[in-house]
GROMACS .gro file of C-alpha atoms in nm:
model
  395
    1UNK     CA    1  -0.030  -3.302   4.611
    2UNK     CA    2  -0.386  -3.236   4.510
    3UNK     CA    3  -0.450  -3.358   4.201
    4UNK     CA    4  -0.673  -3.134   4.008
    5UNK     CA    5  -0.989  -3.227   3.833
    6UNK     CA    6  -1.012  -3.459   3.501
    7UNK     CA    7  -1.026  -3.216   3.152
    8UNK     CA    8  -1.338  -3.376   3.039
    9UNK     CA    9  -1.557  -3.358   3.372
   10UNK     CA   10  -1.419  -3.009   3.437
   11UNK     CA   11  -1.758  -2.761   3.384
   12UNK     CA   12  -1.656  -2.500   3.090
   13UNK     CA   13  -1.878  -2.202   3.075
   14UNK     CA   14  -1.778  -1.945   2.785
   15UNK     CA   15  -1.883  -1.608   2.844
   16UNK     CA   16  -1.940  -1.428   2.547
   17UNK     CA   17  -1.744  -1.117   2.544
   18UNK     CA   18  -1.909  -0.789   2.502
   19UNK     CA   19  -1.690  -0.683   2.173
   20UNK     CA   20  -1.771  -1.029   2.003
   21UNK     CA   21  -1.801  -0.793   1.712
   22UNK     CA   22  -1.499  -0.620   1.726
   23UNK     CA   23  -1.301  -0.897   1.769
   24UNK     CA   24  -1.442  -1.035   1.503
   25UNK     CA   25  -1.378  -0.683   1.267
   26UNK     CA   26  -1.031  -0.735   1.413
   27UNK     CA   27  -0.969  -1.127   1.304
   28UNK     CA   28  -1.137  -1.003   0.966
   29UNK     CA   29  -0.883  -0.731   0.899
   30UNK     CA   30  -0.626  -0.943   0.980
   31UNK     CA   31  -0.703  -1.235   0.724
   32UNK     CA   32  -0.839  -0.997   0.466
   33UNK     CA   33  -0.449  -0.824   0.478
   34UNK     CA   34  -0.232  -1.164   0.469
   35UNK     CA   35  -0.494  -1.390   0.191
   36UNK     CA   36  -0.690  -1.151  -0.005
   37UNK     CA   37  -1.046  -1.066  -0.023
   38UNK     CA   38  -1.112  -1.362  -0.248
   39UNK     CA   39  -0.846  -1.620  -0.095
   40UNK     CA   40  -1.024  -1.576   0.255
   41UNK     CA   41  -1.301  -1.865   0.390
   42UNK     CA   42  -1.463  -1.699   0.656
   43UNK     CA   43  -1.426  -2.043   0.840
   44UNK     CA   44  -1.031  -1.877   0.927
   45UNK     CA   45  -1.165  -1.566   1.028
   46UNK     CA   46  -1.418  -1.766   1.260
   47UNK     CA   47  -1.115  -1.972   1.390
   48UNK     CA   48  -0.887  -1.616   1.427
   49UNK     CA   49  -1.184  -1.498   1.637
   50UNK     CA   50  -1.230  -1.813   1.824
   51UNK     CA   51  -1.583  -1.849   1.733
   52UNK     CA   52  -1.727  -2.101   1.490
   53UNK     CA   53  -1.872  -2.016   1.124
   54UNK     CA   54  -2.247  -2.026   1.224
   55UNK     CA   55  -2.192  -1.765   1.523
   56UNK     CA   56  -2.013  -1.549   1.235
   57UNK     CA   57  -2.312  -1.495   1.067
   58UNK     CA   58  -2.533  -1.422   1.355
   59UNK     CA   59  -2.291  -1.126   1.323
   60UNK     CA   60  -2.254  -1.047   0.958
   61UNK     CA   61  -2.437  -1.186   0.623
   62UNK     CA   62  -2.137  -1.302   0.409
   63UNK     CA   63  -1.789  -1.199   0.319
   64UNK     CA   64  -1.841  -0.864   0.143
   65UNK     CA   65  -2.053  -0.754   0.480
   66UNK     CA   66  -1.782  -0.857   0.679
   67UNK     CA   67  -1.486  -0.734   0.460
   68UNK     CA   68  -1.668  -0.399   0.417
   69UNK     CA   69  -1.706  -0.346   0.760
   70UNK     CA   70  -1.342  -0.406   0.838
   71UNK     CA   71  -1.225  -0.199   0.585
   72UNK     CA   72  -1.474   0.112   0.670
   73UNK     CA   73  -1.364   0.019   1.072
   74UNK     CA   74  -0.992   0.070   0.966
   75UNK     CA   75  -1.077   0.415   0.802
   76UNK     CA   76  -1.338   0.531   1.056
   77UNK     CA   77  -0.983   0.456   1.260
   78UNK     CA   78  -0.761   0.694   1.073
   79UNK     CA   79  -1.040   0.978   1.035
   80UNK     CA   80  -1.087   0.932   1.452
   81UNK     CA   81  -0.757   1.010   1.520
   82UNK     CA   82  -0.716   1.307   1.254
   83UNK     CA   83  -1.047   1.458   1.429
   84UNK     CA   84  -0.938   1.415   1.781
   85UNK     CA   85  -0.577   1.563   1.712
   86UNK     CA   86  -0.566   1.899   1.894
   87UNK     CA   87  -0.614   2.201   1.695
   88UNK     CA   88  -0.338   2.459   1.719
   89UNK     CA   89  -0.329   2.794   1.602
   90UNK     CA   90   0.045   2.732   1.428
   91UNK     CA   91  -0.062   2.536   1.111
   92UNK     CA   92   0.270   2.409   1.085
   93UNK     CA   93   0.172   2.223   1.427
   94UNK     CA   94  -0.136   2.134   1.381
   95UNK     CA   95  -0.015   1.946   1.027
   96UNK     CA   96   0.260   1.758   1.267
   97UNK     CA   97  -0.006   1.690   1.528
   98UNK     CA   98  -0.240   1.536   1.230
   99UNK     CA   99   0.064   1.328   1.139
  100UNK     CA  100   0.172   1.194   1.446
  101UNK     CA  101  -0.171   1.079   1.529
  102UNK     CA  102  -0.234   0.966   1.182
  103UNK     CA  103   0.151   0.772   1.188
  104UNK     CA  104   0.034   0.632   1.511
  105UNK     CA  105  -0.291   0.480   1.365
  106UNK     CA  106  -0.034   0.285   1.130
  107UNK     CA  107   0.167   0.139   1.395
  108UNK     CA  108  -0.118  -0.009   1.565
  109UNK     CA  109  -0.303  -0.160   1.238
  110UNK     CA  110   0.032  -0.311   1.086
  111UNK     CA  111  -0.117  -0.643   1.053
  112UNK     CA  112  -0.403  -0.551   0.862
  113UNK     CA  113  -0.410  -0.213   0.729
  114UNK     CA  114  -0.293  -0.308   0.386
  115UNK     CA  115  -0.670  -0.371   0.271
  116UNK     CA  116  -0.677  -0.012   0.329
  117UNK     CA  117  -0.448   0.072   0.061
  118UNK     CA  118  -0.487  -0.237  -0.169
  119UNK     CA  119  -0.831  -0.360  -0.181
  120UNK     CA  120  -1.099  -0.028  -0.178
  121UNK     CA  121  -1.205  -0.078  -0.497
  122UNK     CA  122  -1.401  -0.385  -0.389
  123UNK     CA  123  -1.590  -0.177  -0.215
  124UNK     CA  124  -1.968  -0.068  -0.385
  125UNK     CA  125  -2.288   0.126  -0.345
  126UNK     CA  126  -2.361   0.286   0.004
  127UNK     CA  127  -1.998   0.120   0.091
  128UNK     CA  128  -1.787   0.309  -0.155
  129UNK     CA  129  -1.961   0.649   0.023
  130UNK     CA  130  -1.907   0.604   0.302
  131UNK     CA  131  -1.566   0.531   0.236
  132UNK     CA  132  -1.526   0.823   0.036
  133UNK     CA  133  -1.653   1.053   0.311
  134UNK     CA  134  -1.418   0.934   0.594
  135UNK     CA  135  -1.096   0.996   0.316
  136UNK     CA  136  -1.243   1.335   0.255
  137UNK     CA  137  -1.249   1.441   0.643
  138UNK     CA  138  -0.935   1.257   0.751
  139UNK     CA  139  -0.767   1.475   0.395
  140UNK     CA  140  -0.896   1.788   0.497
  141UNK     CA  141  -0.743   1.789   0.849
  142UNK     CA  142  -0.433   1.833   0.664
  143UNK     CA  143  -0.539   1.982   0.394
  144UNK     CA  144  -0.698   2.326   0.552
  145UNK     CA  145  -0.335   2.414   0.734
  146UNK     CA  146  -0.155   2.318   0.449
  147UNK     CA  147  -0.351   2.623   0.267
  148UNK     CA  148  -0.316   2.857   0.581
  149UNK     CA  149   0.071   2.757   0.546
  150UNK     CA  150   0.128   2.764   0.171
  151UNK     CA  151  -0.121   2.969   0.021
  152UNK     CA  152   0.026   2.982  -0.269
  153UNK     CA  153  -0.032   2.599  -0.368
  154UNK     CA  154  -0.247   2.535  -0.648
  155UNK     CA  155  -0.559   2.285  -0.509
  156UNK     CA  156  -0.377   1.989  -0.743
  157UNK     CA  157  -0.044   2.095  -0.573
  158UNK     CA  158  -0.230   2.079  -0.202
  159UNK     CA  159  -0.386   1.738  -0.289
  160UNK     CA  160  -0.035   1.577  -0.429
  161UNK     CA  161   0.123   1.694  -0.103
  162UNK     CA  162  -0.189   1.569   0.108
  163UNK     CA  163  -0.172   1.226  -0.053
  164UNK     CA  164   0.249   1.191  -0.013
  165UNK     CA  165   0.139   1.286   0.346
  166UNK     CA  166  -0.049   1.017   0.438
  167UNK     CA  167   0.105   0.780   0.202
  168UNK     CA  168   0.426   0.877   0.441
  169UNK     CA  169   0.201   0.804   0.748
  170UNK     CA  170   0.040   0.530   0.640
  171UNK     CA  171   0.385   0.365   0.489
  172UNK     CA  172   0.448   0.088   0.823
  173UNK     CA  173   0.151  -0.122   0.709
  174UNK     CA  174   0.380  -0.207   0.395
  175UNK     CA  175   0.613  -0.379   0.552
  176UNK     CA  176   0.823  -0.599   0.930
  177UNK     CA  177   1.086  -0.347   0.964
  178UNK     CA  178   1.153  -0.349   1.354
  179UNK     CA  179   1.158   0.003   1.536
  180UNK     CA  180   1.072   0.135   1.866
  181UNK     CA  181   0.701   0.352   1.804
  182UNK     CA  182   0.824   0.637   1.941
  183UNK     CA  183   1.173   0.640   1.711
  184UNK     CA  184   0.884   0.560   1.391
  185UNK     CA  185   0.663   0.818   1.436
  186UNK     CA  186   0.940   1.062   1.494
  187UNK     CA  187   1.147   0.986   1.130
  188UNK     CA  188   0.778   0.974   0.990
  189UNK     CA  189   0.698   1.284   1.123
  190UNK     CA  190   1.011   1.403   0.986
  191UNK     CA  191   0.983   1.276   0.635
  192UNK     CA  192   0.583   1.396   0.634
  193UNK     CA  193   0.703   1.746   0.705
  194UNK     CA  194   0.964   1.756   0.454
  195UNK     CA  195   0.735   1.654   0.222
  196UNK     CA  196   0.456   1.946   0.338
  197UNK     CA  197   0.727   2.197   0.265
  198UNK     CA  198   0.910   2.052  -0.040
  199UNK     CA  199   0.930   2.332  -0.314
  200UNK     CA  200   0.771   2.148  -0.649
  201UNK     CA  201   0.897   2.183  -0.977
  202UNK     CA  202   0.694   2.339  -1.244
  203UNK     CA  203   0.448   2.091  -1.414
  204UNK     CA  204   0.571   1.905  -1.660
  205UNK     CA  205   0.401   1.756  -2.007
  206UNK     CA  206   0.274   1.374  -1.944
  207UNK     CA  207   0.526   1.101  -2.008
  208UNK     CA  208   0.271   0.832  -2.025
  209UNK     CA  209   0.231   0.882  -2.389
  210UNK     CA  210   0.063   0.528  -2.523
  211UNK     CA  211   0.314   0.428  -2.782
  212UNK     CA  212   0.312   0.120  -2.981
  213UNK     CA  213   0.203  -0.211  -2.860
  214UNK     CA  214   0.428  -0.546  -2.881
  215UNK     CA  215   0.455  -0.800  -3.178
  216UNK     CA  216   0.561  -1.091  -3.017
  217UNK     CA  217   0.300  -1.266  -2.879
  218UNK     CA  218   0.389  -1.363  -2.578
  219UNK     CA  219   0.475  -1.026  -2.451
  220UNK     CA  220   0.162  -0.921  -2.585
  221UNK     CA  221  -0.033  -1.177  -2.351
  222UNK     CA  222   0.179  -1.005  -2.076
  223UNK     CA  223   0.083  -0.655  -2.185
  224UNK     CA  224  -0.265  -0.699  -2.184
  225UNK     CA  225  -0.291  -0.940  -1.923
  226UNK     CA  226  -0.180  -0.633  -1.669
  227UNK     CA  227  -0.407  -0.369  -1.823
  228UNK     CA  228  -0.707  -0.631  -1.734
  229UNK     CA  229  -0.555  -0.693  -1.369
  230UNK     CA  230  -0.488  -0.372  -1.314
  231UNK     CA  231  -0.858  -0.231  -1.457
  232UNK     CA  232  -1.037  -0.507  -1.341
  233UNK     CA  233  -0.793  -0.735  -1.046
  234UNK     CA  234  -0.667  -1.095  -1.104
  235UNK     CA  235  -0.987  -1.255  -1.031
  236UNK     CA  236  -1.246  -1.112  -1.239
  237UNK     CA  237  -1.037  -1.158  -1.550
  238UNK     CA  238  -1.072  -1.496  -1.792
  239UNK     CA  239  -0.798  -1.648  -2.014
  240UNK     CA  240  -1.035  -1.610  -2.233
  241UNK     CA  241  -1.070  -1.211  -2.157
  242UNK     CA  242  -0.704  -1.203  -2.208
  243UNK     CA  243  -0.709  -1.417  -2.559
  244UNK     CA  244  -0.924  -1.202  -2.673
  245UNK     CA  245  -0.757  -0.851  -2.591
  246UNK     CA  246  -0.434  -1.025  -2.750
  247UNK     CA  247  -0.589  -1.083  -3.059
  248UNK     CA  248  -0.575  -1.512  -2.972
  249UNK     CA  249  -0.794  -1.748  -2.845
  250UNK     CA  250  -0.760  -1.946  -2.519
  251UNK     CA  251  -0.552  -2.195  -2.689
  252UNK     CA  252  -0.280  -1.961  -2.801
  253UNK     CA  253  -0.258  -1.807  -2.383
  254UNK     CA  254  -0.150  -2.161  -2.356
  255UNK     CA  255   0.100  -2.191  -2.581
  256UNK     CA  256   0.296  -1.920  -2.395
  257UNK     CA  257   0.184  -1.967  -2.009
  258UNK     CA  258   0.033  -2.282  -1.856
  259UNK     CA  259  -0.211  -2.094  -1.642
  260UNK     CA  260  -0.328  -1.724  -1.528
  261UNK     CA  261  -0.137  -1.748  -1.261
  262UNK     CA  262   0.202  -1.782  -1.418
  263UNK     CA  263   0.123  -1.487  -1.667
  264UNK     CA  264   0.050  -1.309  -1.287
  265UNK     CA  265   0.404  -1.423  -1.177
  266UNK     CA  266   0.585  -1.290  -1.516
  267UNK     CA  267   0.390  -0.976  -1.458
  268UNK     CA  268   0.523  -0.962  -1.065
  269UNK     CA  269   0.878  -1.068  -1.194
  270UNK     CA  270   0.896  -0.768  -1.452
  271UNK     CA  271   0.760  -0.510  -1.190
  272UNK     CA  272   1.051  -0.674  -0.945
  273UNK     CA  273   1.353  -0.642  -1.204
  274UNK     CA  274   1.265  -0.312  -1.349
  275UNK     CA  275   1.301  -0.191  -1.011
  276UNK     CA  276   1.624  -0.338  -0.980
  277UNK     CA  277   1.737  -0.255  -1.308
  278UNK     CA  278   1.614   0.144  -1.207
  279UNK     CA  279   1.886   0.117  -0.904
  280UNK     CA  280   2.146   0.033  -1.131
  281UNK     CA  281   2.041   0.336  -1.362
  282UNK     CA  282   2.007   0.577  -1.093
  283UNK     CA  283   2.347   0.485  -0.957
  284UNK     CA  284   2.541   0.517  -1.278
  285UNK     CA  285   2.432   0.886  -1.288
  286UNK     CA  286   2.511   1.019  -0.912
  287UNK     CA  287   2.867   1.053  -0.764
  288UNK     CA  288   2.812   1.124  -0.416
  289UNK     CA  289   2.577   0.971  -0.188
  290UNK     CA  290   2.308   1.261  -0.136
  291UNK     CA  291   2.307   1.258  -0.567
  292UNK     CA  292   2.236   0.878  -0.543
  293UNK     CA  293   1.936   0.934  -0.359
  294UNK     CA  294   1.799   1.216  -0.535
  295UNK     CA  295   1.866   1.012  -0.883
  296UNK     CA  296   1.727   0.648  -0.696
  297UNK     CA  297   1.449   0.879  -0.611
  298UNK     CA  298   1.393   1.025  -0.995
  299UNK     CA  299   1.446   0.694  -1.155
  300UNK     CA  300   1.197   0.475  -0.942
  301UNK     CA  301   0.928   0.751  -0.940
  302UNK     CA  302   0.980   0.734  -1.309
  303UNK     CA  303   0.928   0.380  -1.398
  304UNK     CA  304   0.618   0.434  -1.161
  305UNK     CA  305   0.477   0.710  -1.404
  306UNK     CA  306   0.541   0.533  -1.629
  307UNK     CA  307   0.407   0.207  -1.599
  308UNK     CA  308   0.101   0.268  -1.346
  309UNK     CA  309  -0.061  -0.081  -1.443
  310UNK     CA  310   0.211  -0.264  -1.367
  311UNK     CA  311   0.286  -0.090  -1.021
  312UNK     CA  312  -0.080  -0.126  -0.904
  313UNK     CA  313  -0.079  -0.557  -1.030
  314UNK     CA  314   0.244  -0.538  -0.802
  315UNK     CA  315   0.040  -0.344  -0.482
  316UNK     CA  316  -0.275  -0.539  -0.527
  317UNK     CA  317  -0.239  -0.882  -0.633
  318UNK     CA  318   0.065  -1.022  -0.435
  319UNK     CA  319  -0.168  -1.229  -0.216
  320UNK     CA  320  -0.256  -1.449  -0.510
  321UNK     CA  321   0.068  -1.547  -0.571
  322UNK     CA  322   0.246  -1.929  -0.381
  323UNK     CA  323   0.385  -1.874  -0.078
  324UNK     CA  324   0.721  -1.974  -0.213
  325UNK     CA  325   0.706  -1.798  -0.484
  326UNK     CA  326   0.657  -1.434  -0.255
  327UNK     CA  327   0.933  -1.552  -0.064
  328UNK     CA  328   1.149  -1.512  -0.311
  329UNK     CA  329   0.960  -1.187  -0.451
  330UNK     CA  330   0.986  -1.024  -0.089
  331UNK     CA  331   1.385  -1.141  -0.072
  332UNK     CA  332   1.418  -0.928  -0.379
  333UNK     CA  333   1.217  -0.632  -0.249
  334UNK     CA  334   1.393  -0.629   0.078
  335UNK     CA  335   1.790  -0.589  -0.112
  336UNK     CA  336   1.593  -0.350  -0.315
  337UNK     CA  337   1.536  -0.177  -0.010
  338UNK     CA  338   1.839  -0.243   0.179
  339UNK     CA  339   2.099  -0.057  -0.136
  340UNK     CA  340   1.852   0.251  -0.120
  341UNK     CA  341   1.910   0.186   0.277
  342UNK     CA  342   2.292   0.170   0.221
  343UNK     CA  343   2.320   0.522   0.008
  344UNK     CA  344   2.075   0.701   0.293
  345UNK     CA  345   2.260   0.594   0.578
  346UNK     CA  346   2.613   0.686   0.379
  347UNK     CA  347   2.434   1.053   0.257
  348UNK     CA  348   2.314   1.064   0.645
  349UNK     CA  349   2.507   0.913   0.886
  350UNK     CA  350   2.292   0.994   1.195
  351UNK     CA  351   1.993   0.758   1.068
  352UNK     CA  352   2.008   0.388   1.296
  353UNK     CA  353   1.962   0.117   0.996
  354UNK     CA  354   1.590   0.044   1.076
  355UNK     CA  355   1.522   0.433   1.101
  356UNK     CA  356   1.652   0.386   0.702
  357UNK     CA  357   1.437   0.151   0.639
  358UNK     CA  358   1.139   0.291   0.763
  359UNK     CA  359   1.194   0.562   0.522
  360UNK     CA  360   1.255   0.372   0.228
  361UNK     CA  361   0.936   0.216   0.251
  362UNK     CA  362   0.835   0.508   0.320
  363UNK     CA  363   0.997   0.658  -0.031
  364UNK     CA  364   0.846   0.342  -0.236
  365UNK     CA  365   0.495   0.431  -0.115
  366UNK     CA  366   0.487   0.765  -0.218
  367UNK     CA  367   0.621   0.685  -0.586
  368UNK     CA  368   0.353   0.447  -0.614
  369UNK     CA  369   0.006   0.587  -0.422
  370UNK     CA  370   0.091   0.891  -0.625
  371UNK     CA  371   0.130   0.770  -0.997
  372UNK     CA  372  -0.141   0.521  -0.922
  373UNK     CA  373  -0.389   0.824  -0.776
  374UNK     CA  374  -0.281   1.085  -1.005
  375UNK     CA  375  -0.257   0.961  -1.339
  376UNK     CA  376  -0.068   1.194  -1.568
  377UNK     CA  377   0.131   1.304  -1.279
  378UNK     CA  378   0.512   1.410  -1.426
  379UNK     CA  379   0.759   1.197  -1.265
  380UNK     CA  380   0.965   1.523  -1.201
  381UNK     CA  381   0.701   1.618  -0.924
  382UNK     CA  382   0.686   1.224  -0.816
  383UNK     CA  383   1.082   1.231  -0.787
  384UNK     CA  384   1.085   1.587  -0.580
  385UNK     CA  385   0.826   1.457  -0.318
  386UNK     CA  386   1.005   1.102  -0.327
  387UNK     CA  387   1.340   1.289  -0.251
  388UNK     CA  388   1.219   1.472   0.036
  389UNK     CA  389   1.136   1.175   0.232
  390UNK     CA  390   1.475   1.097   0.196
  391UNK     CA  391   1.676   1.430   0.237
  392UNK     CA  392   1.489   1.663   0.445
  393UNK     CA  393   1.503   2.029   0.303
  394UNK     CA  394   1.726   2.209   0.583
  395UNK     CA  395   1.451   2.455   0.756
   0.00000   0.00000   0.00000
């Protein structure tokens, strides 16, 4: 037996591959997705690449560079694949090739195409253009059959559906759920349509009427802690910021929380139970399984409408929070998930348990991207479109 040279007289030579900078966009994405924009060092995304911190920046000036690239990378992704779907003359096909190429995008970017969704508002300046652009000519893929298919659609109504759309598509990079890609993009595909053709109620007045603020002081601190997060995110707010809005000063935050963090935590706990506590609601006014879904449907899009602030703390800011502390957040969230689960697969016997799950997430996404982009939406419309995902309109 030969044996084979010692490690440390062995001659490395590391060829530097030719997508050093994709690799890097890649690493980037990936970190950005799991920490958080201001969590990340970019000494982790030099070790994800397997580079070191000073070849980084031959590469990219500083954080914002490099998390603006990856984020306008991950869209430039999505608009690729909407322009490169095949036009058809059936605009009913060409929306379903647009999905499944859109859906397919998802799959691929589970790991890190969160930022897309939670963190664009970081974006600024020629960034926040560009971004803008690529959403504009990825929407209007769908957008332009959609009108050749339902002319009668309003331009709001035509937007609403566009956004459920790719809220639909874009839905895997939410969540772990296991599922073969070809069995996900076809009950995506599924829900997307459903959702294309769903007939809308009429309009209703805005529920999010502003009411009358808290006395207690405590639960003011928590009201006005998630109007700041929400306006502003976590880390750009001060205690004192939040003192202030409460009518207190820094010393009286601390009376009630120790920290910013554990007025974050209340704020993620609230979100968490009123979600539970809208099962529970929904249930207790359905008697067969198809009316539980239509009334889990109505009830969550509901609290969504309205509470906005409190949904978009809960989309953006989970990063912040200890890891065991989202443990036991996420355990929540996923027998959340699994009793809507439960009532689909009882309402639709056909649908495999992950296939259910896929569409739950699915479900949550829309109720949320769309009372979070449309404020003033009526939850009626929310619940309709959140329904459909669900219960496919027979053709």
């Amino acid at each position: 037996m030969t044996a084979g040279p010692h490690p440390t007289s062995a001659v490395r030579t590391r060829k530097r591959p030719a997508n050093r900078r994709d690799v890097i966009l890649a690493a980037a994405a990936r970190i950005f997705a799991e920490s958080g924009f201001h969590a990340t060092h970019l000494s982790a995304i030099a070790d994800a690449a397997g580079i070191s911190t000073p070849a980084l920046y031959r590469h990219f000036s500083g954080k914002y560079e490099l998390f603006a690239a990856a984020l306008i990378e991950l869209a430039s992704d999505l608009t690729a694949a909407a322009d490169e779907a095949p036009q058809q003359t059936d605009p009913a096909l060409e929306l379903a090739t647009v999905v499944r190429a859109l859906t397919s995008v998802a799959l691929d970017n589970r790991e890190a195409g969160n930022i897309y969704r939670r963190e664009p508002g970081l974006l600024h300046g020629e960034d926040r253009i560009r971004l803008a652009a690529l959403s504009r000519r990825t929407r209007a893929r769908l957008s332009t059959p959609l009108r050749t298919l339902r002319p009668e659609l309003s331009d709001h109504a035509v937007g609403t559906l566009v956004t459920a759309t790719l809220s639909v598509a874009a839905s895997p990079v939410t969540h772990r759920v296991a599922l073969a890609r070809k069995a996900a993009v076809d009950v995506l595909s599924e829900a997307a349509d459903s959702v294309l053709r769903v007939t809308l109620p009429e309009p209703g007045p805005s529920e999010t009427a502003p009411g009358l603020a808290p006395l207690g002081k405590r639960e003011g601190i928590l009201t006005e802690s998630i109007r700041l997060f929400a306006e502003h995110s976590f880390h750009e707010v001060t205690l004192e910021q939040i003192g202030a809005a409460a009518g207190l000063p820094p010393s009286g935050v601390y009376r009630h929380f120790p920290s910013k963090h554990a007025i974050l935590s209340a704020a993620m706990w609230r979100a968490s139970e009123r979600t539970t506590a809208a099962i529970t609601d929904g249930l207790s006014r359905a008697t067969t399984p198809a009316e539980a879904l239509v009334a889990l449907a109505a009830r969550y899009s509901a609290l969504c409408v309205e509470d906005p602030e409190i949904m978009t703390v809960y989309l953006r800011e989970t990063t912040v929070l200890e890891a065991a502390e989202l443990r036991s957040l996420r355990l929540q969230q996923r027998r959340n998930v699994d009793e809507w689960a439960t009532w689909l697969q009882r309402a639709r016997p056909e649908v495999a348990s992950a296939a259910a799950r896929f569409l739950v997430h699915a479900a949550l996404n829309v109720a949320t991207d769309l009372a979070i982009g449309y404020r003033g939406i009526d939850a009626k419309t929310v619940g309709a479109i959140v329904a459909a995902v669900l219960l496919p309109e027979p053709a």
